[in-house]
C-alpha cells in the first residue's frame, strides 16, 4: 500500500520555528488552458473530485445579479446526451419557450412601468394581467408540459447515484463557483465523462422553474431567518462601489428578469477551460488520470477571450456608516473595517490579530465576557476576498447591557492593540494553533480538494504550501502596525441589532396598547370564556358595560378590549357570523 | 453572522449550496483505512485513442471488491472493563481520542431540566481541581490541543485532538478534565446566563419552532426528549447538582473509547490504563432510555409567525426502531420516496417539476432506543405551501398502491451498496463507528451482512413495507409560517388549500409559548 509522503519540516511548537508541510500536488495544464491538480492518496477505494470556475457574484453587473448562482443550478439539468429522450424536439421546444418568455417579459415590463407610475398597486397581482398576458402564460405552461414529455428527469444525478458516487453538490461564492463529488475508485472515467460533457454541451432545461427554486432558496436563507434581511442590508451598506455589495443569490428583480441568452453568454466566457481548474484527491493512478484528462477535458474548446478581472474597485471610505436594526434576535453589534484582499502581505498579520482576539483564551472572551461581564459572546475575523477584504468584530450584549456598551468595549480592545505590543507567549500560542491547524486541514481528502480549488481560483494552489511560513513570520510589530493602519473610525461600519419587541401583539392584535397586567387579565378571561354559557357571558357583558362607563380614562382601553372579547364570544355562542 | 478566520472554510460555509447537503458532507473525512481493497485494474491500452462513448452507460468499469474492516481486530477490553477501539494511521502527526460516556438528558431529575447539558459543558469549561478554568484553557490552547465535552439526549462525549508529539500532555489534561472537574462557579453562572439569553429567542426562528412542535406532536410532553428547560429549571441547577451528576455517571469502567491517528496501539493501551488507574467511581446501575407512551393525534396543526414569507411543513407519523427486520426495505422505500436526493420522487416533483421548494424530502426514522418518526418535509412560499403538501399526500398514496419501477429500485439499491465503503473511509470513522456500535449494542454481524440484506430487497418488499409503515390515516401535518397568507387561496392555483387537506377535521392552531416558562396561552 503506497502512502502519501508529506515533507515534515522542523516541528517545534514551543520554539519560534514552526511546522510546515508540503502537499505534493502534481499539476498539469492542458492545451486549452485547463489546469488539473492531482494528489494521489491510498486509502479507502474512493476519490474526491471537483473543479472550479473562476467566476462568482463579483463578476456580475446590475441586471444580472444572482446569475452565477442560478447558473450553478442549471449545470445539473443535463446535456445533449443526458436528460432527454429526443434532443432535437427538446431544443425546438426550448426555443419556443424562450420566445414566449420574451413576449411575457414585454407584458411584465408594461406592468412594472404602470406600477412605477402608481397606476396599479403592484406588478405581480394576476388580476392586473392583460388577456394577451394570460394567453402567453397558458401557452408557456403548455410548452412546459410538452418539454416534460421529452425529458429523462434528473438523469445526470441518477447516473452518479447509481454508480455509488456521493455528496454531489456545488457552491457559488463571491469569487468562485465550485462543483464536487466523491466517486468510487473504479468510476474515475465516469466523472471525466460527465463533467466534460456538461462543460461541452450543457442544456439549460427547466430554466424558469429552476429560477423559482432559487427564489425559494432566497426566502429560506434570507427572508425567513431572524437576521437575514438585515445582514444583507449591512453587506450592501458596507461596500460602496465594489460588486461585493450585492448578495450571491442576487436581487429578486434581477432573478426574475435573467434570460437564458444571458446565461449562455456568461457560460461561453466564464466556463471556458482556460478559466477552470480541476482537482482529484484520493485513490487513483496519476498516469491514468492524466490520460483521461487529456481525452475528456482536452476536447473543450478554449474560450472566445480570456475573462477580464473585475474593474470596479472599492472607493476609500470617508465617514463612519451605521445601521440600526430591530430584529428577532439577541441585542448585538458588529463592526467592520475595510482591510486587504486575500494574500496581501498584511493579511497574515490581520489573521493572527483575529486569533489573538478569539477563543476561550482570546482577548474578547477574557475581557468582554469574563472580566467586564458585558457580553455573552464575542468574536473577530479577517475575510480577504479576491479583490477586497474586511476585518469584523462582533459581540452579543449580556442582558442588562446594550449593544453600544459592547461596541465601546470592542473599541477599547482595538485601542490596546494599537498602543501596546502583543506579548511573546500570546503570539506563540496562536502560531502554535495555526501550525496544528495546517495539519488538521489535511485530514480529509474532500476538504483538501476543495481548499486546493478555492486557492487556485484566487492566487494559485501553491499558496497552501507557502502561506504557513508567512503566518509564522508575523511579528508583534506587524500586529501593531496593521491595527493602526486599518482600525480607524472613518473606515468602519457598525451594525446595531436591537431585539424587536413582538410578544403577545404578534399573536393577538387585540392586546396592543395594554400593559402587562391587563394583558394577563384578558388572557385569563379568554380562558374562562371557553367554558362559559350564553347567559353568563351576557351577564358579565352587562356588568362591564355599566361599570366601564364610570372607570377612569386610562382604563378605557382595557374596558374596550374586554367588551370586544365578550361580544365576540357571545356572537360565537349565538352562532352569528362575525 | 461573523466569519471565522479559517479563510477557506469561512467562504465555503458562506456559499449558497445547490441542494440539501448530504449528511456530514463537510465533516466527513474520507481517507485511508486499514481495510482490504482491491484496486481497479489500470487499463492503459490505447485509452486515449478509443472513441468517447455517446452515453456513460457504454463505459466499462473494473470490479471493485471491498471487505469491511473487522471489529475484533481493533477491539480491546481494559482492566477496568472499559472498551477501546484503536486504529492507527500515521499519515499526519495527529491523535484523536473520543470517549463515549453512558449518560444523557434522559437521566435528568424533573424540575432540573438542563443539568445534563450544563454538566457536559462545564466539565470542559469549569477547570479541574488542580487547575482553574483559566489555567486549563491556557494550557490546552498553548498546546494547540482541541478538547471538548458535552452531554446529549442519550450519550455523553469527550474529545481530544492534538499533535502526536504532545500526546502525553494532551491525555493528562483530558483525563484530568474527565476525572476531576472543578465546576468553577463563575463559569457556571456565565453558562446559565448564555442559556437564558438563548431561551428568550425560542420563538424567533421558524426552524426551531417547527422541530420543537413536531417533537411534541409525536411524543407528547412527558417523554424526556420533549421536556424543555425553563428559566426556573435552569436557575434551580446548582454546582452541587453538577458534581452529583458527574459523580453518578462518569464511570470509567463503562467508557467506550475510539482512538485513531499517529500512535502505537500497545503504547496507547498502556497510556489509557495509566490514565484511569485509581479512579474511584460510582458503580451504580444506569437505567435504560425510556420509551414514549404517547399516541400522536392525526390532523393539521399550524403555528403562526407573521413576518416570514415561507411555510415550513412536516408531514408524518411515528416510525420504528432500527432492529426491525423490515428496516432495510424501509430504507430503500424511503430512498425512492424522498430520501434519495434529486432522484427521489418528492424532490423531483416538488422541486424540479414545480419549482415549489429549494429542498424537499423524507426520512424514515429508525430509532435506537424507541421508535423514531417518519417525516416528509419542505419549505415553500406561503401561496404554494398547500400545493406542495398535496404532492406529498399523492406520493405517499402512490408508493403504497403501485410497485416502484425497476430503475428506481436499482438506483436506490446500487447506491446503498456502492457507497458502503464510505462508512469506514478513515481511521477515525472505523474507530468511531465500532465504538458507537458498542455503546448502542448493535449486533456484531450488522456490517458484514448489510450489503446482502440490501441486495435482497425486492419491489414487492418495498410496496409491502410502504403499505405497512406509511399510514395515511395517521398523518400529522405541521405548518409553521404566516398562516393568514398560507390559508388565503392562491390566485394562480386555487384548487389547493389547507382546508381541503384537513377535510372534515378542524385545523388546530398551536400558539407560541412563553419562552421562559414554556406555558402555552389558551387558544380562543
Short mmCIF file of N, CA and C in Angstrom, two decimals, chain B residues 292-377:
data_model
loop_
_atom_site.label_atom_id
_atom_site.label_comp_id
_atom_site.label_asym_id
_atom_site.label_seq_id
_atom_site.Cartn_x
_atom_site.Cartn_y
_atom_site.Cartn_z
N UNK B 292 -41.40 6.46 24.78
CA UNK B 292 -42.56 7.36 24.95
C UNK B 292 -43.85 6.55 25.01
N UNK B 293 -44.84 7.09 25.69
CA UNK B 293 -46.11 6.34 25.79
C UNK B 293 -47.24 7.11 25.11
N UNK B 294 -46.90 8.06 24.30
CA UNK B 294 -47.87 8.98 23.72
C UNK B 294 -48.33 8.48 22.36
N UNK B 295 -49.62 8.65 22.06
CA UNK B 295 -50.12 8.32 20.72
C UNK B 295 -50.44 9.62 19.99
N UNK B 296 -49.73 9.91 18.90
CA UNK B 296 -49.99 11.17 18.19
C UNK B 296 -51.42 11.21 17.63
N UNK B 297 -51.97 12.42 17.55
CA UNK B 297 -53.32 12.60 17.02
C UNK B 297 -53.21 13.18 15.61
N UNK B 298 -53.76 12.45 14.64
CA UNK B 298 -53.68 12.89 13.24
C UNK B 298 -54.40 14.22 13.05
N UNK B 299 -53.99 14.98 12.06
CA UNK B 299 -54.67 16.24 11.75
C UNK B 299 -53.71 17.31 11.28
N UNK B 300 -54.29 18.48 11.01
CA UNK B 300 -53.48 19.62 10.54
C UNK B 300 -53.26 20.58 11.70
N UNK B 301 -52.01 20.91 11.98
CA UNK B 301 -51.64 21.82 13.06
C UNK B 301 -50.88 23.01 12.46
N UNK B 302 -51.17 24.20 12.98
CA UNK B 302 -50.49 25.38 12.45
C UNK B 302 -49.87 26.20 13.57
N UNK B 303 -48.75 26.83 13.26
CA UNK B 303 -48.14 27.81 14.16
C UNK B 303 -47.95 29.08 13.34
N UNK B 304 -48.51 30.19 13.84
CA UNK B 304 -48.47 31.44 13.08
C UNK B 304 -47.22 32.25 13.41
N UNK B 305 -46.55 32.69 12.34
CA UNK B 305 -45.36 33.55 12.50
C UNK B 305 -45.51 34.62 11.42
N UNK B 306 -45.72 35.87 11.86
CA UNK B 306 -46.20 36.88 10.91
C UNK B 306 -45.19 37.27 9.82
N UNK B 307 -43.93 37.56 10.20
CA UNK B 307 -43.11 38.18 9.15
C UNK B 307 -42.15 37.24 8.44
N UNK B 308 -42.61 36.05 8.11
CA UNK B 308 -41.85 35.18 7.21
C UNK B 308 -42.70 34.94 5.96
N UNK B 309 -42.05 34.69 4.84
CA UNK B 309 -42.82 34.51 3.60
C UNK B 309 -42.81 33.08 3.08
N UNK B 310 -42.32 32.16 3.95
CA UNK B 310 -42.30 30.76 3.58
C UNK B 310 -42.99 29.92 4.63
N UNK B 311 -43.71 28.90 4.20
CA UNK B 311 -44.24 27.93 5.14
C UNK B 311 -43.24 26.79 5.29
N UNK B 312 -43.01 26.37 6.52
CA UNK B 312 -42.19 25.17 6.76
C UNK B 312 -43.14 24.05 7.14
N UNK B 313 -43.02 22.92 6.50
CA UNK B 313 -44.00 21.86 6.70
C UNK B 313 -43.34 20.52 6.99
N UNK B 314 -43.90 19.79 7.96
CA UNK B 314 -43.55 18.38 8.15
C UNK B 314 -44.84 17.58 8.10
N UNK B 315 -44.82 16.49 7.34
CA UNK B 315 -45.95 15.57 7.27
C UNK B 315 -45.41 14.22 7.73
N UNK B 316 -46.07 13.58 8.70
CA UNK B 316 -45.53 12.29 9.11
C UNK B 316 -46.26 11.64 10.27
N UNK B 317 -45.64 10.62 10.81
CA UNK B 317 -46.20 9.91 11.97
C UNK B 317 -45.11 9.08 12.63
N UNK B 318 -45.45 8.34 13.66
CA UNK B 318 -44.45 7.53 14.37
C UNK B 318 -43.82 6.50 13.44
N UNK B 319 -42.53 6.29 13.58
CA UNK B 319 -41.82 5.33 12.73
C UNK B 319 -41.54 4.03 13.46
N UNK B 320 -40.29 3.56 13.39
CA UNK B 320 -39.99 2.29 14.02
C UNK B 320 -38.56 2.31 14.58
N UNK B 321 -38.08 1.15 15.02
CA UNK B 321 -36.73 1.07 15.58
C UNK B 321 -35.81 0.37 14.59
N UNK B 322 -34.50 0.54 14.80
CA UNK B 322 -33.56 0.03 13.79
C UNK B 322 -33.41 -1.49 13.82
N UNK B 323 -33.88 -2.13 14.92
CA UNK B 323 -33.78 -3.59 14.95
C UNK B 323 -34.94 -4.28 14.23
N UNK B 324 -35.84 -3.49 13.66
CA UNK B 324 -36.94 -4.04 12.88
C UNK B 324 -36.37 -4.74 11.64
N UNK B 325 -36.71 -6.03 11.41
CA UNK B 325 -36.15 -6.72 10.24
C UNK B 325 -36.54 -6.06 8.91
N UNK B 326 -37.60 -5.27 8.93
CA UNK B 326 -38.00 -4.58 7.70
C UNK B 326 -37.20 -3.29 7.45
N UNK B 327 -36.21 -3.02 8.32
CA UNK B 327 -35.55 -1.72 8.22
C UNK B 327 -34.82 -1.53 6.88
N UNK B 328 -34.31 -2.62 6.30
CA UNK B 328 -33.58 -2.48 5.02
C UNK B 328 -34.55 -2.10 3.90
N UNK B 329 -35.67 -2.81 3.85
CA UNK B 329 -36.68 -2.48 2.83
C UNK B 329 -37.23 -1.07 3.06
N UNK B 330 -37.36 -0.70 4.33
CA UNK B 330 -37.86 0.64 4.64
C UNK B 330 -36.89 1.72 4.15
N UNK B 331 -35.60 1.47 4.32
CA UNK B 331 -34.62 2.44 3.86
C UNK B 331 -34.70 2.63 2.35
N UNK B 332 -34.82 1.51 1.66
CA UNK B 332 -34.92 1.59 0.19
C UNK B 332 -36.23 2.31 -0.20
N UNK B 333 -37.31 1.95 0.46
CA UNK B 333 -38.60 2.60 0.17
C UNK B 333 -38.48 4.11 0.38
N UNK B 334 -37.88 4.50 1.50
CA UNK B 334 -37.77 5.93 1.79
C UNK B 334 -36.85 6.63 0.80
N UNK B 335 -35.81 5.94 0.38
CA UNK B 335 -34.88 6.49 -0.59
C UNK B 335 -35.63 6.87 -1.88
N UNK B 336 -36.50 5.97 -2.30
CA UNK B 336 -37.25 6.22 -3.53
C UNK B 336 -38.29 7.33 -3.31
N UNK B 337 -38.91 7.32 -2.17
CA UNK B 337 -39.95 8.32 -1.89
C UNK B 337 -39.34 9.72 -1.73
N UNK B 338 -38.37 9.86 -0.86
CA UNK B 338 -37.90 11.22 -0.62
C UNK B 338 -36.52 11.31 -0.01
N UNK B 339 -35.88 10.17 0.24
CA UNK B 339 -34.59 10.20 0.93
C UNK B 339 -33.40 10.27 0.01
N UNK B 340 -33.63 10.01 -1.27
CA UNK B 340 -32.51 9.84 -2.19
C UNK B 340 -32.11 11.09 -2.96
N UNK B 341 -32.32 12.25 -2.39
CA UNK B 341 -31.89 13.48 -3.05
C UNK B 341 -32.64 13.73 -4.35
N UNK B 342 -31.91 14.18 -5.36
CA UNK B 342 -32.57 14.61 -6.60
C UNK B 342 -33.34 13.51 -7.30
N UNK B 343 -32.91 12.26 -7.13
CA UNK B 343 -33.60 11.21 -7.86
C UNK B 343 -34.86 10.75 -7.13
N UNK B 344 -35.10 11.25 -5.93
CA UNK B 344 -36.28 10.80 -5.21
C UNK B 344 -37.53 11.48 -5.74
N UNK B 345 -38.67 10.85 -5.50
CA UNK B 345 -39.92 11.34 -6.06
C UNK B 345 -40.32 12.71 -5.53
N UNK B 346 -40.15 12.92 -4.24
CA UNK B 346 -40.58 14.22 -3.68
C UNK B 346 -39.74 15.37 -4.22
N UNK B 347 -38.44 15.17 -4.27
CA UNK B 347 -37.55 16.21 -4.79
C UNK B 347 -37.87 16.47 -6.26
N UNK B 348 -38.05 15.40 -6.99
CA UNK B 348 -38.29 15.54 -8.41
C UNK B 348 -39.58 16.32 -8.68
N UNK B 349 -40.63 15.99 -7.95
CA UNK B 349 -41.92 16.65 -8.22
C UNK B 349 -42.00 18.04 -7.60
N UNK B 350 -41.63 18.15 -6.32
CA UNK B 350 -41.82 19.44 -5.64
C UNK B 350 -40.78 20.46 -6.12
N UNK B 351 -39.54 20.02 -6.27
CA UNK B 351 -38.51 20.98 -6.67
C UNK B 351 -38.37 21.09 -8.19
N UNK B 352 -37.99 19.98 -8.84
CA UNK B 352 -37.59 20.20 -10.22
C UNK B 352 -38.78 20.33 -11.17
N UNK B 353 -39.89 19.63 -10.91
CA UNK B 353 -41.06 19.82 -11.78
C UNK B 353 -41.73 21.16 -11.54
N UNK B 354 -42.00 21.46 -10.28
CA UNK B 354 -42.87 22.59 -9.98
C UNK B 354 -42.13 23.83 -9.48
N UNK B 355 -40.87 23.68 -9.09
CA UNK B 355 -40.14 24.84 -8.56
C UNK B 355 -40.75 25.39 -7.28
N UNK B 356 -41.34 24.50 -6.48
CA UNK B 356 -42.04 24.98 -5.27
C UNK B 356 -41.14 25.11 -4.05
N UNK B 357 -39.98 24.44 -4.08
CA UNK B 357 -39.15 24.45 -2.88
C UNK B 357 -37.70 24.28 -3.25
N UNK B 358 -36.83 24.75 -2.39
CA UNK B 358 -35.40 24.55 -2.59
C UNK B 358 -35.03 23.13 -2.16
N UNK B 359 -35.60 22.69 -1.04
CA UNK B 359 -35.35 21.31 -0.66
C UNK B 359 -36.66 20.65 -0.25
N UNK B 360 -36.76 19.38 -0.57
CA UNK B 360 -37.94 18.60 -0.20
C UNK B 360 -37.46 17.17 -0.06
N UNK B 361 -37.98 16.46 0.93
CA UNK B 361 -37.51 15.09 1.08
C UNK B 361 -38.20 14.38 2.21
N UNK B 362 -37.76 13.15 2.48
CA UNK B 362 -38.37 12.41 3.58
C UNK B 362 -37.31 11.59 4.30
N UNK B 363 -37.67 11.18 5.49
CA UNK B 363 -36.76 10.40 6.32
C UNK B 363 -37.61 9.39 7.07
N UNK B 364 -37.24 8.11 6.99
CA UNK B 364 -37.95 7.12 7.80
C UNK B 364 -37.09 6.80 9.00
N UNK B 365 -37.44 7.37 10.12
CA UNK B 365 -36.61 7.27 11.32
C UNK B 365 -36.57 5.86 11.87
N UNK B 366 -35.34 5.36 12.10
CA UNK B 366 -35.16 4.04 12.71
C UNK B 366 -34.47 4.29 14.04
N UNK B 367 -35.26 4.40 15.10
CA UNK B 367 -34.70 4.77 16.40
C UNK B 367 -33.85 3.67 17.01
N UNK B 368 -32.90 4.07 17.83
CA UNK B 368 -32.05 3.09 18.51
C UNK B 368 -32.77 2.56 19.76
N UNK B 369 -33.37 3.48 20.52
CA UNK B 369 -33.96 3.10 21.81
C UNK B 369 -35.48 3.05 21.80
N UNK B 370 -36.08 3.84 20.93
CA UNK B 370 -37.55 3.86 20.83
C UNK B 370 -37.88 4.28 19.40
N UNK B 371 -39.11 4.03 18.94
CA UNK B 371 -39.42 4.33 17.54
C UNK B 371 -39.19 5.81 17.23
N UNK B 372 -38.46 6.05 16.20
CA UNK B 372 -38.30 7.42 15.71
C UNK B 372 -39.50 7.72 14.80
N UNK B 373 -39.46 8.81 14.03
CA UNK B 373 -40.64 9.07 13.23
C UNK B 373 -40.37 9.22 11.75
N UNK B 374 -41.41 8.95 10.97
CA UNK B 374 -41.38 9.18 9.53
C UNK B 374 -41.76 10.62 9.30
N UNK B 375 -40.99 11.31 8.50
CA UNK B 375 -41.35 12.68 8.19
C UNK B 375 -40.97 13.06 6.76
N UNK B 376 -41.92 13.69 6.09
CA UNK B 376 -41.65 14.29 4.79
C UNK B 376 -41.72 15.79 5.01
N UNK B 377 -40.79 16.54 4.43
CA UNK B 377 -40.77 17.96 4.74
C UNK B 377 -40.31 18.81 3.57
#
